[in-house]
CSV table of C-alpha atoms and ligand atoms in Angstrom, one decimal:
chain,number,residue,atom,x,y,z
A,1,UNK,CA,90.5,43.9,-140.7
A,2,UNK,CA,88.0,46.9,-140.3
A,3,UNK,CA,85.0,46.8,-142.0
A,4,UNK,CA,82.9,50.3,-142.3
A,5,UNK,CA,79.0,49.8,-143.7
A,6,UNK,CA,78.8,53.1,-145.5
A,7,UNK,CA,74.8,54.1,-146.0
A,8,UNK,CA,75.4,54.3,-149.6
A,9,UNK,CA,78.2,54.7,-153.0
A,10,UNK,CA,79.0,58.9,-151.6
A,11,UNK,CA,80.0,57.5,-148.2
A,12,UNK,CA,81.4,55.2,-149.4
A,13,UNK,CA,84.2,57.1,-151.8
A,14,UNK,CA,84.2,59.9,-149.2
A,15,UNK,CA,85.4,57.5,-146.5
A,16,UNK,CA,88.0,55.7,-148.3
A,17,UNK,CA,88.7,59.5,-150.0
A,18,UNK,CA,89.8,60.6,-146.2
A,19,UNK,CA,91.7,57.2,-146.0
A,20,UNK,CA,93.6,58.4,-149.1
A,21,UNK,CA,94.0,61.9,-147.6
A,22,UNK,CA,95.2,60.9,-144.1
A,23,UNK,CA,97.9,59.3,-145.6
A,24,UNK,CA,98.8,62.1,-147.2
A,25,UNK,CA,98.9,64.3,-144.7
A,26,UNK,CA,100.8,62.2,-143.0
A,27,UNK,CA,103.1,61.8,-146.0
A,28,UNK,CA,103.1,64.0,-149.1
A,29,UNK,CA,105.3,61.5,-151.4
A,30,UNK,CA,103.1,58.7,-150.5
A,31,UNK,CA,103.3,55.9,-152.5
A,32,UNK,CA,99.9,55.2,-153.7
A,33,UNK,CA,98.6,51.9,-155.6
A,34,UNK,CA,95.7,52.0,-157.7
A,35,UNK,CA,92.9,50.6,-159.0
A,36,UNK,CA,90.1,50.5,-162.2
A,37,UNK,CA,86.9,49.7,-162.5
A,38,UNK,CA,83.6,51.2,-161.7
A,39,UNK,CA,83.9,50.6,-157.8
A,40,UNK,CA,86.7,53.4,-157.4
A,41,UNK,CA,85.1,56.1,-159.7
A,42,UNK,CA,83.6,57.9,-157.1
A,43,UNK,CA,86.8,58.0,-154.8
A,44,UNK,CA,88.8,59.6,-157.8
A,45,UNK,CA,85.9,62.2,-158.1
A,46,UNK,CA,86.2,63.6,-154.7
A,47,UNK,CA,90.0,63.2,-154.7
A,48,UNK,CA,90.1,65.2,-158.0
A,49,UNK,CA,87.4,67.7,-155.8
A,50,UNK,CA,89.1,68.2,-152.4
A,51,UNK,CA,92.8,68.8,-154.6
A,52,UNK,CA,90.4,71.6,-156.9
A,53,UNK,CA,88.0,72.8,-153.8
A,54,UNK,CA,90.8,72.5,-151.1
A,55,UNK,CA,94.2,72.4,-151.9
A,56,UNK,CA,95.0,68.5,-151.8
A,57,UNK,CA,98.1,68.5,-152.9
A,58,UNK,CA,99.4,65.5,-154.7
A,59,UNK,CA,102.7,66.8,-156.4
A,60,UNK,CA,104.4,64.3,-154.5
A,61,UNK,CA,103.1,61.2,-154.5
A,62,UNK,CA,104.1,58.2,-156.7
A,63,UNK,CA,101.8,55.9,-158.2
A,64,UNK,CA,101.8,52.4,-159.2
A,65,UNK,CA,98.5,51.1,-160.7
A,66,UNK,CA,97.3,47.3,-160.3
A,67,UNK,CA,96.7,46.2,-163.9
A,68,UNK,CA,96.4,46.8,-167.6
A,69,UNK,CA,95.1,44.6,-170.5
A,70,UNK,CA,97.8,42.9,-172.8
A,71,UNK,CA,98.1,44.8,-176.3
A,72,UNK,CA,96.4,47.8,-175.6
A,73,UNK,CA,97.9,50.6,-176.1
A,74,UNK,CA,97.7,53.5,-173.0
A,75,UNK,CA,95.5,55.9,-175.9
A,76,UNK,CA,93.1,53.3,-176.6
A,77,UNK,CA,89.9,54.2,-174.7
A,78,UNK,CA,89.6,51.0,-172.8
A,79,UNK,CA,92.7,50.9,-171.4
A,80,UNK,CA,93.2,50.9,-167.8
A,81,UNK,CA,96.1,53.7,-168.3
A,82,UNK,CA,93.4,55.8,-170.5
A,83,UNK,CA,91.1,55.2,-167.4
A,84,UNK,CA,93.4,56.4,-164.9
A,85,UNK,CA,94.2,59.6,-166.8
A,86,UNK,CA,90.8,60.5,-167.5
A,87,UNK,CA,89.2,59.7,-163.9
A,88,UNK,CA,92.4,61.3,-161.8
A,89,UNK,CA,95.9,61.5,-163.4
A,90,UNK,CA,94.6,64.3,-165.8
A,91,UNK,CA,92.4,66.8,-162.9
A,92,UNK,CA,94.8,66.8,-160.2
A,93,UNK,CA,98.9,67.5,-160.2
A,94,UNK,CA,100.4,64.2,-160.0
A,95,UNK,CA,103.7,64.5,-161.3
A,96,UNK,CA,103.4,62.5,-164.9
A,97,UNK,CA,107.0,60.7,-164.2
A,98,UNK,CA,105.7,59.3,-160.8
A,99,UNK,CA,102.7,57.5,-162.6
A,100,UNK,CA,103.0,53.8,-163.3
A,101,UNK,CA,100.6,51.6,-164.9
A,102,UNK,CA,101.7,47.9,-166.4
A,103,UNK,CA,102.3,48.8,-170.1
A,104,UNK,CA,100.2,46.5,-172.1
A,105,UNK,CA,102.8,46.6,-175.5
A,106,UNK,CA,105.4,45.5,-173.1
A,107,UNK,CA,107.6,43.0,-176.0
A,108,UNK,CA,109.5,41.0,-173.3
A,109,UNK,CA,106.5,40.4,-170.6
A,110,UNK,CA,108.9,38.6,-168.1
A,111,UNK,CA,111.2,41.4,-167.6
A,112,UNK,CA,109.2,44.4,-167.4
A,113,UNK,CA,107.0,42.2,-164.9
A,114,UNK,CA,110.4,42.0,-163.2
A,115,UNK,CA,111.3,45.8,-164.4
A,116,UNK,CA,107.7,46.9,-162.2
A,117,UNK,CA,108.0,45.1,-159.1
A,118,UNK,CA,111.7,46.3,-158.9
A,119,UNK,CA,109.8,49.6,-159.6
A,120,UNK,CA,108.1,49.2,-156.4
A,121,UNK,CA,111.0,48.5,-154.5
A,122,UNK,CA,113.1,51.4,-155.6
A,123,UNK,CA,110.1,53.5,-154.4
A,124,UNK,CA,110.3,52.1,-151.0
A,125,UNK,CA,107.2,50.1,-151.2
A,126,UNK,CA,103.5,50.8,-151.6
A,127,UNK,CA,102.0,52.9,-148.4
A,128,UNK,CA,98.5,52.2,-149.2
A,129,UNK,CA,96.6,50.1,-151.7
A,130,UNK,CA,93.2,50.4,-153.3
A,131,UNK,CA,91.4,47.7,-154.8
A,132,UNK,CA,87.9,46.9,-156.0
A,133,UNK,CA,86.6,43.5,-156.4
A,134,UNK,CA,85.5,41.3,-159.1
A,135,UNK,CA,82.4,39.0,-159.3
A,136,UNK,CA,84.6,35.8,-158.5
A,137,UNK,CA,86.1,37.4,-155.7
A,138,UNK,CA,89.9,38.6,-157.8
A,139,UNK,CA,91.7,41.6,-156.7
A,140,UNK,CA,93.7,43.3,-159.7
A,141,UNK,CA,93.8,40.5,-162.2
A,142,UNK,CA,94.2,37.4,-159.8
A,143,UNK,CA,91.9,35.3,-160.9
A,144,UNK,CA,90.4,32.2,-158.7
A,145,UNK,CA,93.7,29.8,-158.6
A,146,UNK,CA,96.1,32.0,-158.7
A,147,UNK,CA,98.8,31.9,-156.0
A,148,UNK,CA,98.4,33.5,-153.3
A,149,UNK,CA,102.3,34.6,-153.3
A,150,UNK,CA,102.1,35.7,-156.7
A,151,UNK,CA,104.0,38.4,-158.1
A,152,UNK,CA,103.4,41.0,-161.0
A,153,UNK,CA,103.1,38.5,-164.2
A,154,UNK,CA,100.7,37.8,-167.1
A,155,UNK,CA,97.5,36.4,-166.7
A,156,UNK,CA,94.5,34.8,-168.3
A,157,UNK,CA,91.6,36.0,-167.6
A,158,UNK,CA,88.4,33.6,-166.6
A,159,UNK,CA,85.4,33.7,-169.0
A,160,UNK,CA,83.2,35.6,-166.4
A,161,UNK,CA,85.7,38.4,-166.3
A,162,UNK,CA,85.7,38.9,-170.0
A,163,UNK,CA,81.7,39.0,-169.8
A,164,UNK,CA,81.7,41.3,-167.4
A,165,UNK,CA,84.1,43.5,-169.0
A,166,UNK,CA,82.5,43.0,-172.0
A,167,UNK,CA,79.7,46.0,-171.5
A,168,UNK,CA,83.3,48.4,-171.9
A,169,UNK,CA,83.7,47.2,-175.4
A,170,UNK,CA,81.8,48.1,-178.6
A,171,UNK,CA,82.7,44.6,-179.8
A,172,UNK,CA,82.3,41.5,-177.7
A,173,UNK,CA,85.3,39.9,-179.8
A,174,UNK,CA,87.0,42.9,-178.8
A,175,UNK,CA,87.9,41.8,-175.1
A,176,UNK,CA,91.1,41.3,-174.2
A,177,UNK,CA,91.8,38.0,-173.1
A,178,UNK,CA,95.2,38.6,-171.5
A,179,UNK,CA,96.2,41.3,-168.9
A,180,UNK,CA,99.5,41.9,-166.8
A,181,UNK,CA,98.5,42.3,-162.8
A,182,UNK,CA,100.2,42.6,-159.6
A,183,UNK,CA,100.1,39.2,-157.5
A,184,UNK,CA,98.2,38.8,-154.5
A,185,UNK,CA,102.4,39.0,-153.1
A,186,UNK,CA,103.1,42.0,-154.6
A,187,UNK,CA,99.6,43.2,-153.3
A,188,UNK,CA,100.2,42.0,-149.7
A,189,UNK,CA,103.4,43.6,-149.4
A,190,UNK,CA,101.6,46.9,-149.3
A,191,UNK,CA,101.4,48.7,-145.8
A,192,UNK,CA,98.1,49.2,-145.8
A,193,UNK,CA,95.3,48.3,-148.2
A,194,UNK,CA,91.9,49.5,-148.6
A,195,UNK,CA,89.3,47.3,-150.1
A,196,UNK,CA,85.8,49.3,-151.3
A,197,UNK,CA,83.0,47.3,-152.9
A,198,UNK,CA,79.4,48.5,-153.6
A,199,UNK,CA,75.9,46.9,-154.9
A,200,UNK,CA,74.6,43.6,-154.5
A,201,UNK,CA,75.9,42.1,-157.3
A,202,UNK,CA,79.5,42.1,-154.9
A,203,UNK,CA,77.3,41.1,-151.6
A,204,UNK,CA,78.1,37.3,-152.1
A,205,UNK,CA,81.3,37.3,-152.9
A,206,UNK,CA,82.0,39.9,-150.5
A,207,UNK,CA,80.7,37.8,-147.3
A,208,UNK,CA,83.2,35.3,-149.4
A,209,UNK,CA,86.2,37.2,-149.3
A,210,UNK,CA,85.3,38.8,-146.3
A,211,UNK,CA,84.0,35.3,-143.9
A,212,UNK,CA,84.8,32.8,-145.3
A,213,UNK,CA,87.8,30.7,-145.6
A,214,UNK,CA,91.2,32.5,-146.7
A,215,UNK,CA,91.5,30.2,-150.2
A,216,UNK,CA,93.1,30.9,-153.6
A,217,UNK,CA,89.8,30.4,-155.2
A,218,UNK,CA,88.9,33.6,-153.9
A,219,UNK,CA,92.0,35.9,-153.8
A,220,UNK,CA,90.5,38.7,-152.2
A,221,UNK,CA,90.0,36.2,-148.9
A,222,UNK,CA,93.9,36.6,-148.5
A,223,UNK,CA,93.3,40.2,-147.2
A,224,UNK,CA,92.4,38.3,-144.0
A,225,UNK,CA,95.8,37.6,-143.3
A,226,UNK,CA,97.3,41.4,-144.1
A,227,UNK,CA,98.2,43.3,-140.9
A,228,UNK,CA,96.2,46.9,-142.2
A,229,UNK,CA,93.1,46.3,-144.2
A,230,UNK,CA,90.2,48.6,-144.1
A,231,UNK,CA,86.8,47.4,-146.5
A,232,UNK,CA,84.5,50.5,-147.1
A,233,UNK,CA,81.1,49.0,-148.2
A,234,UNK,CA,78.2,50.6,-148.9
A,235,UNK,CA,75.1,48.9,-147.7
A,236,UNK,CA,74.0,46.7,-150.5
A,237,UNK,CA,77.6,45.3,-150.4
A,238,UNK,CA,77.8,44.9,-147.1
A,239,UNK,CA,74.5,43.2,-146.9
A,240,UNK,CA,75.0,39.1,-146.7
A,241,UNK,CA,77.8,39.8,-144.0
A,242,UNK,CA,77.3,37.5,-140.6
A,243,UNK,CA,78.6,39.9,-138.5
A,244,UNK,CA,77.0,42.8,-140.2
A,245,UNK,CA,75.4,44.5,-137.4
A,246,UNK,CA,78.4,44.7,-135.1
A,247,UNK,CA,80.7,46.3,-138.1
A,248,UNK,CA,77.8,48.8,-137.9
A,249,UNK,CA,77.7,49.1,-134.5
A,250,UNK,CA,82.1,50.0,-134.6
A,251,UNK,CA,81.4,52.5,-137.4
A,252,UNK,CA,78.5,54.4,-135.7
A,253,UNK,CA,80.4,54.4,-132.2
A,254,UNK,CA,83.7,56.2,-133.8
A,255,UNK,CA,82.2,58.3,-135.9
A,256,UNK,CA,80.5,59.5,-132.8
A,257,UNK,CA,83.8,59.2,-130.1
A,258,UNK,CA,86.4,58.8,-132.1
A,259,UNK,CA,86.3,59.5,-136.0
A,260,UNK,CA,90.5,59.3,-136.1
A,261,UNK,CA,90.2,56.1,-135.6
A,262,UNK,CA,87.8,55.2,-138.6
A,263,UNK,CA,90.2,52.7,-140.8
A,264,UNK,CA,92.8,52.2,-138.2
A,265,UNK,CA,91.6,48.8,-137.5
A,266,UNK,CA,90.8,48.7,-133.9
B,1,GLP,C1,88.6,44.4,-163.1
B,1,GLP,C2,89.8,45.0,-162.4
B,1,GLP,C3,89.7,45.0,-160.9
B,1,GLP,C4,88.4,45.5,-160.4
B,1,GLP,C5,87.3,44.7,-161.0
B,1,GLP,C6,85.9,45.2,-160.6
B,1,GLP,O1,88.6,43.1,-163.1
B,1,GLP,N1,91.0,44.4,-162.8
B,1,GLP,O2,90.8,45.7,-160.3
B,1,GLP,O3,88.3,45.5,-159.0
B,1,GLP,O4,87.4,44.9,-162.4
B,1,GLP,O5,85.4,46.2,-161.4
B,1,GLP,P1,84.2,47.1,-160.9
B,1,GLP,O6,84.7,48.1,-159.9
B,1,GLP,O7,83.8,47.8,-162.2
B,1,GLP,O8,83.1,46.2,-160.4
């Protein structure tokens, strides 16, 4: 696991942002999976940028997103799918039949669970990951307890979750309660994954995830046993870390030798 201490929330999305642009480089029909949420904003803002201000070109690439709340349609303006198009899908040119986000009207949950990790598959597998984190330490929707060999399914979300969505909402009542996710499986299975926190309201559970033992209470702490993560923090995230002066110490030293090799976990 690399961890980078960006100085602040620009770094940051600019770091994982060349993350996301190495790869596709490397590979134009990258298979890309996504995330919501605040943390990744900025990320999609100079993705959308560098396709507008320098030809990224993203015709190619196929994307699967992590989540989306049960019954809401992809036009209602909290919906993860809404999200997606408005922060990325909509400013850059994605092919619209490559996008894939969990369809929260699906009638028979089970199978189209089934339908999107066979999905996955068909696309030969997801080449790089993104994922935020929330307060108790989930990634996607995998709230504290859930397995961590779980695949795409429904899920209840915790009370804390539906607080902290909550500020989205006009109505409080209005939350959902219920979302389909990716499992921490189907999330492992990724090739690479890149983890990006900021603030210090994630600075706990970061250390959490991050140092502290790999448990299903914390599903983001399975990331400790993927072969290719890379964490991008800014510095408030990053700040209740042990070992936080030594992941310092790597960044500064290969920005300044080697700045390939930022993300490549060595
Ligand atoms: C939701 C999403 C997660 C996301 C988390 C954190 O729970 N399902 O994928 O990581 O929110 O959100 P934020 O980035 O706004 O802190």
């Amino acid at each position: 696991m690399e961890i980078i201490i960006a100085d602040n929330y620009e770094e940051m999305s600019r770091v994982a942002a060349d993350m996301i642009e190495r790869q596709l480089l490397r590979k134009p029909s990258s298979v890309l999976g996504l995330a919501t949420g605040s943390t990744p904003v900025g990320l999609y803002r100079e993705l959308v940028r560098r396709h507008r201000e320098e030809g990224l070109d993203l015709s190619k690439v196929i994307t699967f997103n992590l989540d989306e709340y049960l019954d809401l349609s992809p036009s209602h303006p909290q919906s993860y799918r809404y999200f997606m198009d408005e922060n990325l899908f909509k400013h850059i040119n994605v092919d619209p039949k490559n996008i894939h986000v969990p369809y929260g009207h699906a009638e028979e949950i089970d199978a189209f669970c089934q339908w999107y990790e066979d999905e996955i598959s068909r696309a030969g597998g997801i080449d790089i990951q993104v994922l935020g984190i929330g307060a108790d330490g989930h990634i996607a929707f995998n709230e504290p307890g859930s397995s961590l060999g779980s695949r795409t399914r429904l899920k209840t979300l915790t009370k804390q979750t539906i607080d902290d969505n909550a500020r989205f909402f006009d109505d409080p009542n209005e939350v959902p309660r219920f979302a389909i996710t990716m499992g921490v499986g189907t999330i492992m299975e990724a090739r690479e994954v890149l983890l990006i926190a900021n603030g210090a309201k994630k600075a706990e559970i970061i250390a959490h995830a991050l140092e502290g033992p790999v448990t299903a209470q914390v599903t983001a702490s399975a990331l400790q046993m993927h072969r290719h993560v890379t964490v991008v923090l800014d510095a408030e995230a990053g700040a209740m870390l042990k070992r936080l002066d030594y992941y310092r110490w790597v960044f500064e030293e290969k920005k300044r030798l080697v700045p390939r090799l930022i993300g490549k976990v060595t």
